[in-house]
Each structure stands twice: as structure tokens, then as C-alpha cells.
mmCIF file of C-alpha atoms in Angstrom:
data_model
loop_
_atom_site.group_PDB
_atom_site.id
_atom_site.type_symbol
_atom_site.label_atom_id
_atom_site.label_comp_id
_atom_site.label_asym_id
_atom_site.label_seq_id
_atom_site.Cartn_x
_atom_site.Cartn_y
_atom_site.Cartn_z
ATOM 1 C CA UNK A 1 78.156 73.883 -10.454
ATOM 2 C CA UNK A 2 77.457 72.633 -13.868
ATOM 3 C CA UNK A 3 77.116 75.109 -16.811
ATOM 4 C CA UNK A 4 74.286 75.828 -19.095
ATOM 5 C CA UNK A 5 74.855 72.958 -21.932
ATOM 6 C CA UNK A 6 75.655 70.561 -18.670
ATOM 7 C CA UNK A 7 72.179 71.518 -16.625
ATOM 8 C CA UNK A 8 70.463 71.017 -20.675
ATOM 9 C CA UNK A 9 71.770 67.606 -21.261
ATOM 10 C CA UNK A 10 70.877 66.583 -17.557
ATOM 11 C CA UNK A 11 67.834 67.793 -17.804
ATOM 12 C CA UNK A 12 67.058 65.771 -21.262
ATOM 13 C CA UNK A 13 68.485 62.798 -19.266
ATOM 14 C CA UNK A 14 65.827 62.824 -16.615
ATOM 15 C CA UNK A 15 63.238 59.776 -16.826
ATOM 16 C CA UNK A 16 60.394 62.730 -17.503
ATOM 17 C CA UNK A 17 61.433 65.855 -18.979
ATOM 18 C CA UNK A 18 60.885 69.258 -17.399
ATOM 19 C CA UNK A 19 59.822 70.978 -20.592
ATOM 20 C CA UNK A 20 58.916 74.413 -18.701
ATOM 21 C CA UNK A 21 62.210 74.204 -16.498
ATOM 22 C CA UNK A 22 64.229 73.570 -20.116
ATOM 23 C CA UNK A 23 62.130 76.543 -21.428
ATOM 24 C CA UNK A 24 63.132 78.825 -18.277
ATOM 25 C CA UNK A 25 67.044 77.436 -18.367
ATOM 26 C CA UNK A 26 67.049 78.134 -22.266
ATOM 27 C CA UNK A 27 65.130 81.729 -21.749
ATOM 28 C CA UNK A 28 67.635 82.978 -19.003
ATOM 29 C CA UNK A 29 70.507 82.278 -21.752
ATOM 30 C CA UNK A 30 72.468 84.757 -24.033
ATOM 31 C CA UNK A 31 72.316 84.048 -27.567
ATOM 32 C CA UNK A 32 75.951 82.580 -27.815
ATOM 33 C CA UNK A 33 75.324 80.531 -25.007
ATOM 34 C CA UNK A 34 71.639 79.295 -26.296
ATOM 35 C CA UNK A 35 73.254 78.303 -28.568
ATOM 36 C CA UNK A 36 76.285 76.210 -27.673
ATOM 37 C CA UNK A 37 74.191 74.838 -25.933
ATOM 38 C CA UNK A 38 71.714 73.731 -28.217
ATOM 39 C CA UNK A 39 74.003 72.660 -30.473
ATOM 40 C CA UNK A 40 75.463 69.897 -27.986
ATOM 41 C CA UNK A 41 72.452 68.079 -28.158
ATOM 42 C CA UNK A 42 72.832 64.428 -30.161
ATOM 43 C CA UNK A 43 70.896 62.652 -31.546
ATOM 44 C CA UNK A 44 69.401 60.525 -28.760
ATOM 45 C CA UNK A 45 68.762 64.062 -26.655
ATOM 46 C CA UNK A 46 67.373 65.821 -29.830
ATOM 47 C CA UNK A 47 64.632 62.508 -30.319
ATOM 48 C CA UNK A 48 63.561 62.462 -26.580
ATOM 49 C CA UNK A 49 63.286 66.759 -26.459
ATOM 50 C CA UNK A 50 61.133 66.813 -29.405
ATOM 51 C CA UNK A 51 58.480 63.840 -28.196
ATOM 52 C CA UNK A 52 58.622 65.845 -24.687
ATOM 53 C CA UNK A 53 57.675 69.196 -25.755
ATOM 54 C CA UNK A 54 54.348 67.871 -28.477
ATOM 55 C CA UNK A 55 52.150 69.678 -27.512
ATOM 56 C CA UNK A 56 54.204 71.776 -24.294
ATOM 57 C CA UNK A 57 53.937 75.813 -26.461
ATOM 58 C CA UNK A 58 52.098 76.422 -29.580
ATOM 59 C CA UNK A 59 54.487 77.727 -32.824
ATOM 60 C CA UNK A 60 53.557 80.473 -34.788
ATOM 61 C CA UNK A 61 55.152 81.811 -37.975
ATOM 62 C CA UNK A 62 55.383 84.897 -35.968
ATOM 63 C CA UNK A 63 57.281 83.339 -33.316
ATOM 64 C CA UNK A 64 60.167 82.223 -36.024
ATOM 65 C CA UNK A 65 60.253 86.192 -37.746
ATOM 66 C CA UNK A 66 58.990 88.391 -35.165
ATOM 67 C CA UNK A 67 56.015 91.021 -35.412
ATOM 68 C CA UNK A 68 58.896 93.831 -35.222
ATOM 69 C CA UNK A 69 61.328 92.244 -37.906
ATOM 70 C CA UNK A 70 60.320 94.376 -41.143
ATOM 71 C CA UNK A 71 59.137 92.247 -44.549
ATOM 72 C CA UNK A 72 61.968 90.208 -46.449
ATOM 73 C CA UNK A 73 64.298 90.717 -43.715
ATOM 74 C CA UNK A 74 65.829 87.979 -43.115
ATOM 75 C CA UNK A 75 65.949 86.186 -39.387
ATOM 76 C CA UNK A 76 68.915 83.754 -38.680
ATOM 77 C CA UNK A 77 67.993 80.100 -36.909
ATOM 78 C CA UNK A 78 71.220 79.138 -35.658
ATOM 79 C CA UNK A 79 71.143 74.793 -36.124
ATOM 80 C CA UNK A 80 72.835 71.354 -35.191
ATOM 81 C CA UNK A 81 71.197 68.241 -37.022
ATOM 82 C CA UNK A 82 71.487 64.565 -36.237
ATOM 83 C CA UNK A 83 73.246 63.814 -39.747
ATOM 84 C CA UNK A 84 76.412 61.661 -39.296
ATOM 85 C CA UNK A 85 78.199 64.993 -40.692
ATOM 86 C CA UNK A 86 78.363 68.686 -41.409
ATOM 87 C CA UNK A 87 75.580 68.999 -38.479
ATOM 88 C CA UNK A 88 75.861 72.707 -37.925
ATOM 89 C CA UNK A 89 73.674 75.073 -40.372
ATOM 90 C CA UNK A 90 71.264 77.590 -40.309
ATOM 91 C CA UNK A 91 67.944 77.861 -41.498
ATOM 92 C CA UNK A 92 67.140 81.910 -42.683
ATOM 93 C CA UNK A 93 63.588 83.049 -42.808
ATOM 94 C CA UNK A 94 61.830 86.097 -43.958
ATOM 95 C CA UNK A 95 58.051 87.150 -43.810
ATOM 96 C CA UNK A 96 57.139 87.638 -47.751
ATOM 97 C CA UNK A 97 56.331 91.152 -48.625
ATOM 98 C CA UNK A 98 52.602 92.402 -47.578
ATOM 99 C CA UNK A 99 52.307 89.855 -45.215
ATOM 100 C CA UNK A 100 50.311 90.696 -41.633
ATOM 101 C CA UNK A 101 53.210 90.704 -39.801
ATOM 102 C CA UNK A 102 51.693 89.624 -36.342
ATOM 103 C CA UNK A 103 49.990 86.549 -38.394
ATOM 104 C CA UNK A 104 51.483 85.967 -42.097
ATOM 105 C CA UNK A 105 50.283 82.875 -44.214
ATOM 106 C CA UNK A 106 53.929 81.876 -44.775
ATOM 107 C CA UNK A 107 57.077 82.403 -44.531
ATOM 108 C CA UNK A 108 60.077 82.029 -46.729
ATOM 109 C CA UNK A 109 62.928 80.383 -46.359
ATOM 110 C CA UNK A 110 66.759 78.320 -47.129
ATOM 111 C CA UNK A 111 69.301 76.401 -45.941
ATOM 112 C CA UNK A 112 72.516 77.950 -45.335
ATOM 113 C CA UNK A 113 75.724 75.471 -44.549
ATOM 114 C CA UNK A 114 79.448 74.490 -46.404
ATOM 115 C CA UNK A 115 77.681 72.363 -48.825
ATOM 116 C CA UNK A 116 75.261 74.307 -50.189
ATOM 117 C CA UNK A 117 77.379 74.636 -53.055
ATOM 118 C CA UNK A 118 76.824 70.818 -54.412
ATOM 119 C CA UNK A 119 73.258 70.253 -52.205
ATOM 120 C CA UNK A 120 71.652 73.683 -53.436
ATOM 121 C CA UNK A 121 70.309 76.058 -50.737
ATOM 122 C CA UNK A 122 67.039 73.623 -49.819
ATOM 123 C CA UNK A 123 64.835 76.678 -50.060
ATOM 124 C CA UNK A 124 60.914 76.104 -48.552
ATOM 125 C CA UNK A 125 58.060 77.820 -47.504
ATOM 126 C CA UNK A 126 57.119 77.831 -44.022
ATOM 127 C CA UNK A 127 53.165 77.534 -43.201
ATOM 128 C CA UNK A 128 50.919 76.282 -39.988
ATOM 129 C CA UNK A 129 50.208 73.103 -39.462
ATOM 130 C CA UNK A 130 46.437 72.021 -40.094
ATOM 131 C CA UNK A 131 44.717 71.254 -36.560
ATOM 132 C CA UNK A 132 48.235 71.237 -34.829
ATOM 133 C CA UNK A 133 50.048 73.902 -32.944
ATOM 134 C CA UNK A 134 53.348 73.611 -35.202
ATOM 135 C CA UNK A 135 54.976 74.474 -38.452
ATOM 136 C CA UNK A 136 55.765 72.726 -41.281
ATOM 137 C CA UNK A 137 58.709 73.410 -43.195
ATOM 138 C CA UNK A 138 57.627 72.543 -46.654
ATOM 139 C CA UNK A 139 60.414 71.798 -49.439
ATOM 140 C CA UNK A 140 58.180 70.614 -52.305
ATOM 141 C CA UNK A 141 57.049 74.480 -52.570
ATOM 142 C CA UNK A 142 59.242 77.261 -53.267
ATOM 143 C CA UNK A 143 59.139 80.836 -52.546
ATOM 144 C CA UNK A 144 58.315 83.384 -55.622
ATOM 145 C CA UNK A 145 60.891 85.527 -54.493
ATOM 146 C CA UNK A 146 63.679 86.176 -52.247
ATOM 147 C CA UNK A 147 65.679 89.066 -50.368
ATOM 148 C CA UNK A 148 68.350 90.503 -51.986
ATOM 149 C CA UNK A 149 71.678 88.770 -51.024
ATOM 150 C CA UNK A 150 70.033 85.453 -50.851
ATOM 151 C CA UNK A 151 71.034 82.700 -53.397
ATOM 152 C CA UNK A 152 68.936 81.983 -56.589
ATOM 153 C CA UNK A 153 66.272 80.145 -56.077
ATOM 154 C CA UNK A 154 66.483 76.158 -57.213
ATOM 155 C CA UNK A 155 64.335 73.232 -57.382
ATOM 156 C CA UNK A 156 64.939 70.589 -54.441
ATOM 157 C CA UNK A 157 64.024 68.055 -57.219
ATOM 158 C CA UNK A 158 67.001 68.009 -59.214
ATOM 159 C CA UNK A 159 70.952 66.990 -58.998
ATOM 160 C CA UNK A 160 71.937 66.403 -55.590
ATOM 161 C CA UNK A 161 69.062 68.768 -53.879
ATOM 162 C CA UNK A 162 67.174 65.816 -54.528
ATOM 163 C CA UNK A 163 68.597 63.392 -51.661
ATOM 164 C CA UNK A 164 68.485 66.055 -49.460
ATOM 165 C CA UNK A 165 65.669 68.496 -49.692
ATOM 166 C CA UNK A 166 63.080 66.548 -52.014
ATOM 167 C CA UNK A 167 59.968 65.718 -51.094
ATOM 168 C CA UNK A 168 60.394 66.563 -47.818
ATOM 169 C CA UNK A 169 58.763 68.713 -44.720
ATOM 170 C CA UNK A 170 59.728 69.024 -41.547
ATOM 171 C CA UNK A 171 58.177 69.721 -38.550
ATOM 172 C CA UNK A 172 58.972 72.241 -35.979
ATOM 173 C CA UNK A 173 57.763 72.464 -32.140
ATOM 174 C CA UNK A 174 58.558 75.281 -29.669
ATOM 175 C CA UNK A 175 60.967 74.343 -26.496
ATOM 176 C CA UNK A 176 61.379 77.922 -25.782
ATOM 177 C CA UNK A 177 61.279 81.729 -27.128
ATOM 178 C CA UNK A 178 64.066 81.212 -29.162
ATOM 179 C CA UNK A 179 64.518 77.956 -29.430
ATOM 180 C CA UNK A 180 61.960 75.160 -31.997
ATOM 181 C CA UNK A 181 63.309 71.541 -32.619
ATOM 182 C CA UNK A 182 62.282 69.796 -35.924
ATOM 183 C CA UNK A 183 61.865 66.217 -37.356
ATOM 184 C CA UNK A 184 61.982 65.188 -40.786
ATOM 185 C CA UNK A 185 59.855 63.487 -42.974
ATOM 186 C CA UNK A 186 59.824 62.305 -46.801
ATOM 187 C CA UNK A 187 56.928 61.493 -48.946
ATOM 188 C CA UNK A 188 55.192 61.463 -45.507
ATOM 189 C CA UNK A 189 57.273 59.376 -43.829
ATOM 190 C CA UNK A 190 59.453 60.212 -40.977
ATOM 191 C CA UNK A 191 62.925 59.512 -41.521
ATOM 192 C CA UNK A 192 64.477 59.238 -38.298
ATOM 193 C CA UNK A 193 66.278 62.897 -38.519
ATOM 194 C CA UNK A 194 66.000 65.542 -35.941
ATOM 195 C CA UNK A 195 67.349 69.259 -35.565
ATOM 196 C CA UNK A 196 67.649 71.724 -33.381
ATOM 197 C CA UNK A 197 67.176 75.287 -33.810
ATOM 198 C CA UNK A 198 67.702 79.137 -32.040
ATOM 199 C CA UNK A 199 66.524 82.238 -33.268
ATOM 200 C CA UNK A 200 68.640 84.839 -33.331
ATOM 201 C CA UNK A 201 67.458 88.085 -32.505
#
């Protein structure tokens, strides 16, 4: 009987995708598990999940820092990207201070991964898509502030943060409770980069 990361990629193989059976598979998983396998997923799986599921669950900020998760705490999205290397990172959010927690403007946000040291930590603000059911992980604006323990905050304009975080925003799309996959886009145009993402509660 084929494990959890074998029924996922399978189930990505199929000629049309089962978004609500990947939702149930990923749903019924622990977090360590979700997330190995998750982060199996290349790049030819992570291009064909994230047409499939446009449109499958609406995203809310709340659904990436959840109603119960107190202000500028901050909320661990465990990732693989399609980059040729250094694919696993996380993205950390945190609702800003004040915020309503069951629907906050925006969220805040950075990059965590083993070169964050030369890239910078990519930090964005998180806000809803207009007229779309998504999020949109926006690097061109930066957060005022940040939780304690967090790294300073830098532009994504300058040195090397530049070819990695500048001018871009992503966009994210539920596959399941915990888990959103993202594509990337710079200057408005979509660069051919996707990622995957699960929460971890």
C-alpha cells in the first residue's frame, strides 16, 4: 500500500486532479508527515497542483495565522520551492498588532532559509487579493515592525535581496487546511517559480 507522499504524487499524476480527495489525503496527515510530503513535490507536480486548485477553496489571511494565534506571534509555513537549489525554507507570518484577528488587513511576514545571510530575510506584507479568493505575498512593501526575535527589517531592493525578493509578489491558493501553494511573479510577470507551503500549528 503506498504511503502518504506516494498516494500525493499519484494523485498529481492523474489526467484530472482530485483537488478535494488531495485536500482530504493532506487533512488526515500529521504535521511531519504533511509535510514530507509536501515537500516531495517538483516542479512539474507543484505547476499542475496550483492550476488545479484556482479557484477549488478560498484563502484568507486568517487561514495562514489563525483567529486563536495571539498578535505578532509568529506562525511557521513549513516550504519546498522549484529553485534549482536550497528549495527548503519557511515563510513566518504574524497578524500586526490591533489587527481583527478573525479578518486582519495584512499580515506580516519573512523568509527564513541558510542564505538569508547574503539574500536578506525577503520580508513582505501579506494582503487579499482584489476580486480573487487568494493572497498576495507582496515584497515591494515592508512591514513597520516586527516580533521580537525576528531579523531587522531590510529593503528587498538592495545588494543581493534584489535578485531575489525585488519587485516581486506571489500568489498563494489553498489545497488544504494547512497546506497553500504559491507562484511567483516580478514586475507583474510570472516567472515560472512555484512553492509549496504547510502551516504549522
Amino acid at each position: 500500500m503506498p504511503g502518504p507522499t506516494q498516494e500525493l504524487q499519484a494523485r498529481i499524476a492523474e489526467p484530472k486532479i482530485d483537488c478535494a480527495a488531495i485536500a482530504a489525503l493532506l487533512d488526515g496527515l500529521d504535521h511531519a508527515s504533511r509535510v514530507a510530503a509536501t515537500r516531495s513535490l517538483d516542479r512539474s507536480q507543484q505547476r499542475r497542483l496550483y492550476a488545479a486548485v484556482d479557484g477549488f477553496l478560498p484563502l484568507h489571511l486568517d487561514d495562514l495565522v489563525p483567529p486563536g494565534i495571539p498578535d505578532f506571534t509568529p506562525v511557521r509555513h513549513h516550504g519546498r520551492n522549484t529553485l534549482p537549489a536550497f528549495t527548503h525554507f519557511e515563510k513566518r507570518f504574524c497578524r500586526p498588532r490591533g489587527a481583527d484577528p478573525a479578518k486582519p488587513d495584512a499580515l506580516y511576514g519573512f523568509n527564513f532559509q541558510s542564505l538569508s545571510l547574503l539574500t536578506g530575510p525577503g520580508y513582505f506584507v501579506a494582503v487579499p487579493s482584489p476580486g480573487r479568493p487568494e493572497v498576495l505575498v507582496d515584497y515591494n512593501r515592508l512591514p513597520d515592525s516586527h516580533p521580537e526575535g525576528w531579523p531587522g527589517i531590510r529593503s528587498n531592493e538592495r545588494g543581493l535581496s534584489r535578485f531575489v525578493y525585488g519587485f516581486m509578489i506571489d500568489t498563494l491558493r489553498r489545497v488544504s487546511e494547512h497546506v497553500t501553494i504559491g507562484s511567483a511573479a516580478r514586475r507583474g510577470r510570472d516567472i515560472g517559480s512555484w512553492f509549496i507551503l504547510t502551516r504549522q500549528d
